[in-house]
CSV table of C-alpha atoms in Angstrom, one decimal:
chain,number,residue,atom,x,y,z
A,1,UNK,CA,140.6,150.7,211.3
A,2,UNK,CA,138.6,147.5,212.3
A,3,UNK,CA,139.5,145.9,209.2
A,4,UNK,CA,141.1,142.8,209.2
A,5,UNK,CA,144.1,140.8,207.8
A,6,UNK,CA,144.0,138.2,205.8
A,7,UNK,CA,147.3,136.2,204.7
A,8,UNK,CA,148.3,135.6,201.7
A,9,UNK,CA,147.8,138.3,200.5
A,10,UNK,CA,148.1,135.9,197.0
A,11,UNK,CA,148.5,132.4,197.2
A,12,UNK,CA,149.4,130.1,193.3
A,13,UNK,CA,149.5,126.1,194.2
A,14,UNK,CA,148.6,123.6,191.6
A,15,UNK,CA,145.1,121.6,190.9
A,16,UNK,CA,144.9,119.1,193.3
A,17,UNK,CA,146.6,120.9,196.4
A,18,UNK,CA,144.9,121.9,199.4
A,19,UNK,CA,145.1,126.1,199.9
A,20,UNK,CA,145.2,127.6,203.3
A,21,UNK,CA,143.9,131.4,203.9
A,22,UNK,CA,144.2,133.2,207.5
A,23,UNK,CA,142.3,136.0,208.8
A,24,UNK,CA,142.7,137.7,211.4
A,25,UNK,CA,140.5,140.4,213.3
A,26,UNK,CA,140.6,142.9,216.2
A,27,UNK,CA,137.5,142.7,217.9
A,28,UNK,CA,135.0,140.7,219.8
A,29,UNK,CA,133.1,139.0,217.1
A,30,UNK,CA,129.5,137.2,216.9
A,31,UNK,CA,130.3,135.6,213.6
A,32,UNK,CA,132.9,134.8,211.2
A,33,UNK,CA,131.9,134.7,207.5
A,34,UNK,CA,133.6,133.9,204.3
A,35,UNK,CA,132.8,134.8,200.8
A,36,UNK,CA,134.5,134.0,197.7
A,37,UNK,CA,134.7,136.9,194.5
A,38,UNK,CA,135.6,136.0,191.0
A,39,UNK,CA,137.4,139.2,189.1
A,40,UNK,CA,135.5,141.6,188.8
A,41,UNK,CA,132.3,140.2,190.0
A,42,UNK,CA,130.4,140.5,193.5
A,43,UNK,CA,130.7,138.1,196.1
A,44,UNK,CA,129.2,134.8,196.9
A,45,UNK,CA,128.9,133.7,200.4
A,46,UNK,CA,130.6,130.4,201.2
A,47,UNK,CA,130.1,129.8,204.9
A,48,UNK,CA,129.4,131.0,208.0
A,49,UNK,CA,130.8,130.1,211.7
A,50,UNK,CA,129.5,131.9,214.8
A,51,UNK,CA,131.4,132.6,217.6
A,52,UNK,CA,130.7,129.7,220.1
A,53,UNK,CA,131.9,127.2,216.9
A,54,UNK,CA,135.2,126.0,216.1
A,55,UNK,CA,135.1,124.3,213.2
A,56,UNK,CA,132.9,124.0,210.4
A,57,UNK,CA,133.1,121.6,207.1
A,58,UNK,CA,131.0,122.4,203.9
A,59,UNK,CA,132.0,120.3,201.2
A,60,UNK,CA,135.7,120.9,200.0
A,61,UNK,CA,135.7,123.9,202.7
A,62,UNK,CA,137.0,123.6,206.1
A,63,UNK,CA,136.7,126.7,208.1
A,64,UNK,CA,138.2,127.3,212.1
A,65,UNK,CA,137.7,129.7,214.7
A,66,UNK,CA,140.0,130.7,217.1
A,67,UNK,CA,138.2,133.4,219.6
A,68,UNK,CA,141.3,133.6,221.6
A,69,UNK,CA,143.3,134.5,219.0
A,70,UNK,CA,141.2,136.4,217.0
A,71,UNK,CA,142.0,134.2,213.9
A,72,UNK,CA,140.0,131.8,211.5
A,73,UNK,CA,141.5,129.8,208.6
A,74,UNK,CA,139.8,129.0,205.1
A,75,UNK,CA,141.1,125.2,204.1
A,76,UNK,CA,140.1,124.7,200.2
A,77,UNK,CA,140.5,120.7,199.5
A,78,UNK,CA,141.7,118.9,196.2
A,79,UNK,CA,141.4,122.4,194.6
A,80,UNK,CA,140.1,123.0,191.3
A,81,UNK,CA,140.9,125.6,188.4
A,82,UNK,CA,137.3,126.9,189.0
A,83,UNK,CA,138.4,127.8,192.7
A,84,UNK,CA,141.0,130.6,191.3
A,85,UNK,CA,139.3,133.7,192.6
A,86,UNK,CA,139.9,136.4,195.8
A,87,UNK,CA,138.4,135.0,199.1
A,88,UNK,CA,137.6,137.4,201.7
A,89,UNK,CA,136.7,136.6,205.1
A,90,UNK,CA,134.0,139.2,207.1
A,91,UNK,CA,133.3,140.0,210.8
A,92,UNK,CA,130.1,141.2,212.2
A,93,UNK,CA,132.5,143.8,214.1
A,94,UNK,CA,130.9,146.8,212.7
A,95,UNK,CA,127.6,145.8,214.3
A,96,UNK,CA,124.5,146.8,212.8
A,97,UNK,CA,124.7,144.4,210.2
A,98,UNK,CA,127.9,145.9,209.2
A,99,UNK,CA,130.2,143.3,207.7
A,100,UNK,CA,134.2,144.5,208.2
A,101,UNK,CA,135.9,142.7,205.5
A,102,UNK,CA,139.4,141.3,205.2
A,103,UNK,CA,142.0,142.4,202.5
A,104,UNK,CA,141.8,139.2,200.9
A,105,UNK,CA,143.7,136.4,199.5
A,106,UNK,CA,143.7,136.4,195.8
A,107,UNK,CA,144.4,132.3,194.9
A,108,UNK,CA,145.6,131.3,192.0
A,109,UNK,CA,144.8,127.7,191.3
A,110,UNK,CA,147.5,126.2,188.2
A,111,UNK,CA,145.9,123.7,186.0
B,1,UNK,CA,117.0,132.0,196.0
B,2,UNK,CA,118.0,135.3,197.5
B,3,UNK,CA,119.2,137.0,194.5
B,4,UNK,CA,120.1,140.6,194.0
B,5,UNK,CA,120.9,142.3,190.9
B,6,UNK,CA,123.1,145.7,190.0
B,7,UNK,CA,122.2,147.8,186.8
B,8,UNK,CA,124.0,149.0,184.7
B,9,UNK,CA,126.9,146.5,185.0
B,10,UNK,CA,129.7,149.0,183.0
B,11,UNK,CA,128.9,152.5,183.0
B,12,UNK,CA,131.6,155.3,181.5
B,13,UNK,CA,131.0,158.8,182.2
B,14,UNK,CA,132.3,162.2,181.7
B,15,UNK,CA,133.5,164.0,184.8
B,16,UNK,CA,131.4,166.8,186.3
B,17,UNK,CA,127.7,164.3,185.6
B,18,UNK,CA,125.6,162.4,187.6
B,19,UNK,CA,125.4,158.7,187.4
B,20,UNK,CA,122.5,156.3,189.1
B,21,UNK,CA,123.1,152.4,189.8
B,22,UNK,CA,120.2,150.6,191.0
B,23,UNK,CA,120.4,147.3,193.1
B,24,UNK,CA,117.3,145.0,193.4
B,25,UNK,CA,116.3,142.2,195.6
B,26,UNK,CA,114.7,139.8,193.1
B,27,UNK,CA,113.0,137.0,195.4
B,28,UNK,CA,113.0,138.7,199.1
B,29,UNK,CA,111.9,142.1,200.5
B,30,UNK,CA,115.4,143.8,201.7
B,31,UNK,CA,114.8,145.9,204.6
B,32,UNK,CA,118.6,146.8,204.9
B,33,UNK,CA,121.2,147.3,202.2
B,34,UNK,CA,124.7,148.5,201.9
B,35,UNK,CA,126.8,149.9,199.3
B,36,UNK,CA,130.5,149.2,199.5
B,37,UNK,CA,133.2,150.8,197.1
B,38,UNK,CA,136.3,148.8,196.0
B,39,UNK,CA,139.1,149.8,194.4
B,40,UNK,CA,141.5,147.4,192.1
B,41,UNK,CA,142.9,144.4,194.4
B,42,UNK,CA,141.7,145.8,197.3
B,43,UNK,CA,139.4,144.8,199.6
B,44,UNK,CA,135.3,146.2,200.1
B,45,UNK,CA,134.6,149.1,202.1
B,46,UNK,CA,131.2,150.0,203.5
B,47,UNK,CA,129.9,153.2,201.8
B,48,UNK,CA,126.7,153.4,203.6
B,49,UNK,CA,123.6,151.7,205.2
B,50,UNK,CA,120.6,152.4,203.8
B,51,UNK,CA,117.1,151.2,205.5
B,52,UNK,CA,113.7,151.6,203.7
B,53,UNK,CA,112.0,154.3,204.1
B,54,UNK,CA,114.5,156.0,206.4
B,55,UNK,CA,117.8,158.0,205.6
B,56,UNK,CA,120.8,156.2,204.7
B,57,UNK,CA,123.6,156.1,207.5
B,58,UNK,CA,126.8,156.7,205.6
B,59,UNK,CA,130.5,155.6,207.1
B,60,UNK,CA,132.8,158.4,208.3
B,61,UNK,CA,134.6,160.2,205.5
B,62,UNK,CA,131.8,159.5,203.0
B,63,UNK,CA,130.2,162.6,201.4
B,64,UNK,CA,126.6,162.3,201.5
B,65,UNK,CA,125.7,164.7,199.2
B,66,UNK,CA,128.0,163.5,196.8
B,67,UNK,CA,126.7,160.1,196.9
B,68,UNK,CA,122.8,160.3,197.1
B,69,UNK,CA,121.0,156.7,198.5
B,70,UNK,CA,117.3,156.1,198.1
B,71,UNK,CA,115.7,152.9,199.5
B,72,UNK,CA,112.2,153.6,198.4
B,73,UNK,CA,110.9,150.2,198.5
B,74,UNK,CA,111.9,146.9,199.9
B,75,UNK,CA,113.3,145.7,197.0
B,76,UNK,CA,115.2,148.9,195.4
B,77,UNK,CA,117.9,151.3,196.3
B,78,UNK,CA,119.4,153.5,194.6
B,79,UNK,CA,123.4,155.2,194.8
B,80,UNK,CA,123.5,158.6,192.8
B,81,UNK,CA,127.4,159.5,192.4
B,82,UNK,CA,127.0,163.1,191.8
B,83,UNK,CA,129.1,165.5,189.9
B,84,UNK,CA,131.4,162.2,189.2
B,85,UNK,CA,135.3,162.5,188.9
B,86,UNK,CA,138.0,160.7,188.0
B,87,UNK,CA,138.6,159.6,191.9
B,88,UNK,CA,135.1,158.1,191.6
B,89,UNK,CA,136.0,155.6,189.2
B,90,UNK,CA,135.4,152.4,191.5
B,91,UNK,CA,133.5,148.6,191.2
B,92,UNK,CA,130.2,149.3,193.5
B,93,UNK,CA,128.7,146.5,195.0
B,94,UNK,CA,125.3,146.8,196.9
B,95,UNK,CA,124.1,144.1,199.1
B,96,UNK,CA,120.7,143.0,200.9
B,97,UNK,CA,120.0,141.4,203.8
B,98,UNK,CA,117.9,141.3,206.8
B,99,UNK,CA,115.1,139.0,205.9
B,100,UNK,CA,116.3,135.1,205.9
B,101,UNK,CA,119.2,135.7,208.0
B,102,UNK,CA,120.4,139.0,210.6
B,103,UNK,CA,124.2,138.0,209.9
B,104,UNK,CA,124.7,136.5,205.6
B,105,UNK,CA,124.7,139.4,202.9
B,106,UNK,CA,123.8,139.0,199.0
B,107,UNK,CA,125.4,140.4,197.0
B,108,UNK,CA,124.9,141.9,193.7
B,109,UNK,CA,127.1,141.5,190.5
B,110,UNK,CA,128.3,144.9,191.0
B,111,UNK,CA,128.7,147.9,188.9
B,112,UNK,CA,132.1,149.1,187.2
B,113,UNK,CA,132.0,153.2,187.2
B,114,UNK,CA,134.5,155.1,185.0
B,115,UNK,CA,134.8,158.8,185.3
B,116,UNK,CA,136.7,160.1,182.2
């Protein structure tokens, strides 16, 4: 399977705290994406890094690429109640269009 | 901008009938879209591609006759889960893309199916 790993799988921190979430893939990639889903809802994209980037900021997010290692992070700043939802990170790895999703990191953000 | 809508949201049926969810581009023509499947706390897996005006291109191990995709138009598609069981019961997402940007997705709210 081309799918990738993503760890936590669940992640519970209070408001305030910064959350970390890893991904990691298994093949040459153009992009990196990552997208946030509240339960039972679709997804909503949060950012995008291509291949030849290494870091990316967009507002409380802070995303990295590591080509060599075939990893990216998700960094969530001063987090918020609101930001309790699964967060998924996507590869461009199925080519096509295809996105080849992540199993996810459900976060639990504790008022 | 770029929204895409699912309808119905919820939809409970009895097993052995038909059931159609549509997925709409509201505010952009959607050359390409994909329907994924997900199951409870898991993660999204790509059903099929389907292009307008062309046949859909379905992943491996996906029954295309048991679930129909029609892209008609550049703003509708259609996933027909024929003869639905139990096993079908699933959240089904569609999502469009191809027109602002070759690499983002939008996504629609997705549809809950229940196959009693």
């Amino acid at each position: 399977s081309q799918q990738g790993e993503e760890d936590p799988q669940a992640l519970s921190i209070q408001e305030g705290e910064n959350a970390t979430m890893n991904c990691s893939y298994k093949t040459s990639i153009n992009n990196l994406q990552w997208y946030r889903q509240n339960s039972g809802r679709g997804l909503v994209h949060l950012i995008l890094i291509r291949s030849n980037e290494r870091e990316k900021h967009s507002g409380r997010l802070r995303v990295t690429l590591d080509t060599s290692k075939k990893s990216s992070s998700l960094l969530i700043t001063a987090s918020r109640a609101a930001d309790t939802a699964s967060y998924f990170c996507a590869t461009d790895a199925g080519g096509a269009q295809k996105l080849v999703f992540g199993q996810g990191t459900r976060l639990t953000i504790n008022p | 901008g770029a929204v895409v809508s699912q309808h119905p949201s919820r939809v409970i049926c009895k097993s052995g009938t038909s059931v159609k969810i549509e997925c709409r581009s509201l505010d952009f023509q959607a050359t390409t879209m994909f329907w994924y499947r997900q199951f409870p706390k898991q993660s999204l897996m790509l059903m099929a591609t389907s292009n307008e005006g062309s046949k859909a291109t379905y992943e491996q191990g996906v029954e295309k006759d048991k679930f129909l995709i029609n892209h008609a138009s550049l703003t509708l598609s259609t996933l027909t889960v024929t003869s639905a069981h139990p096993e079908d019961s699933s959240f089904y997402i569609c999502s469009a893309g191809g027109q602002r940007s070759s690499y983002e997705q939008y996504f629609g709210p997705g549809t809950r199916l229940t196959v009693t």
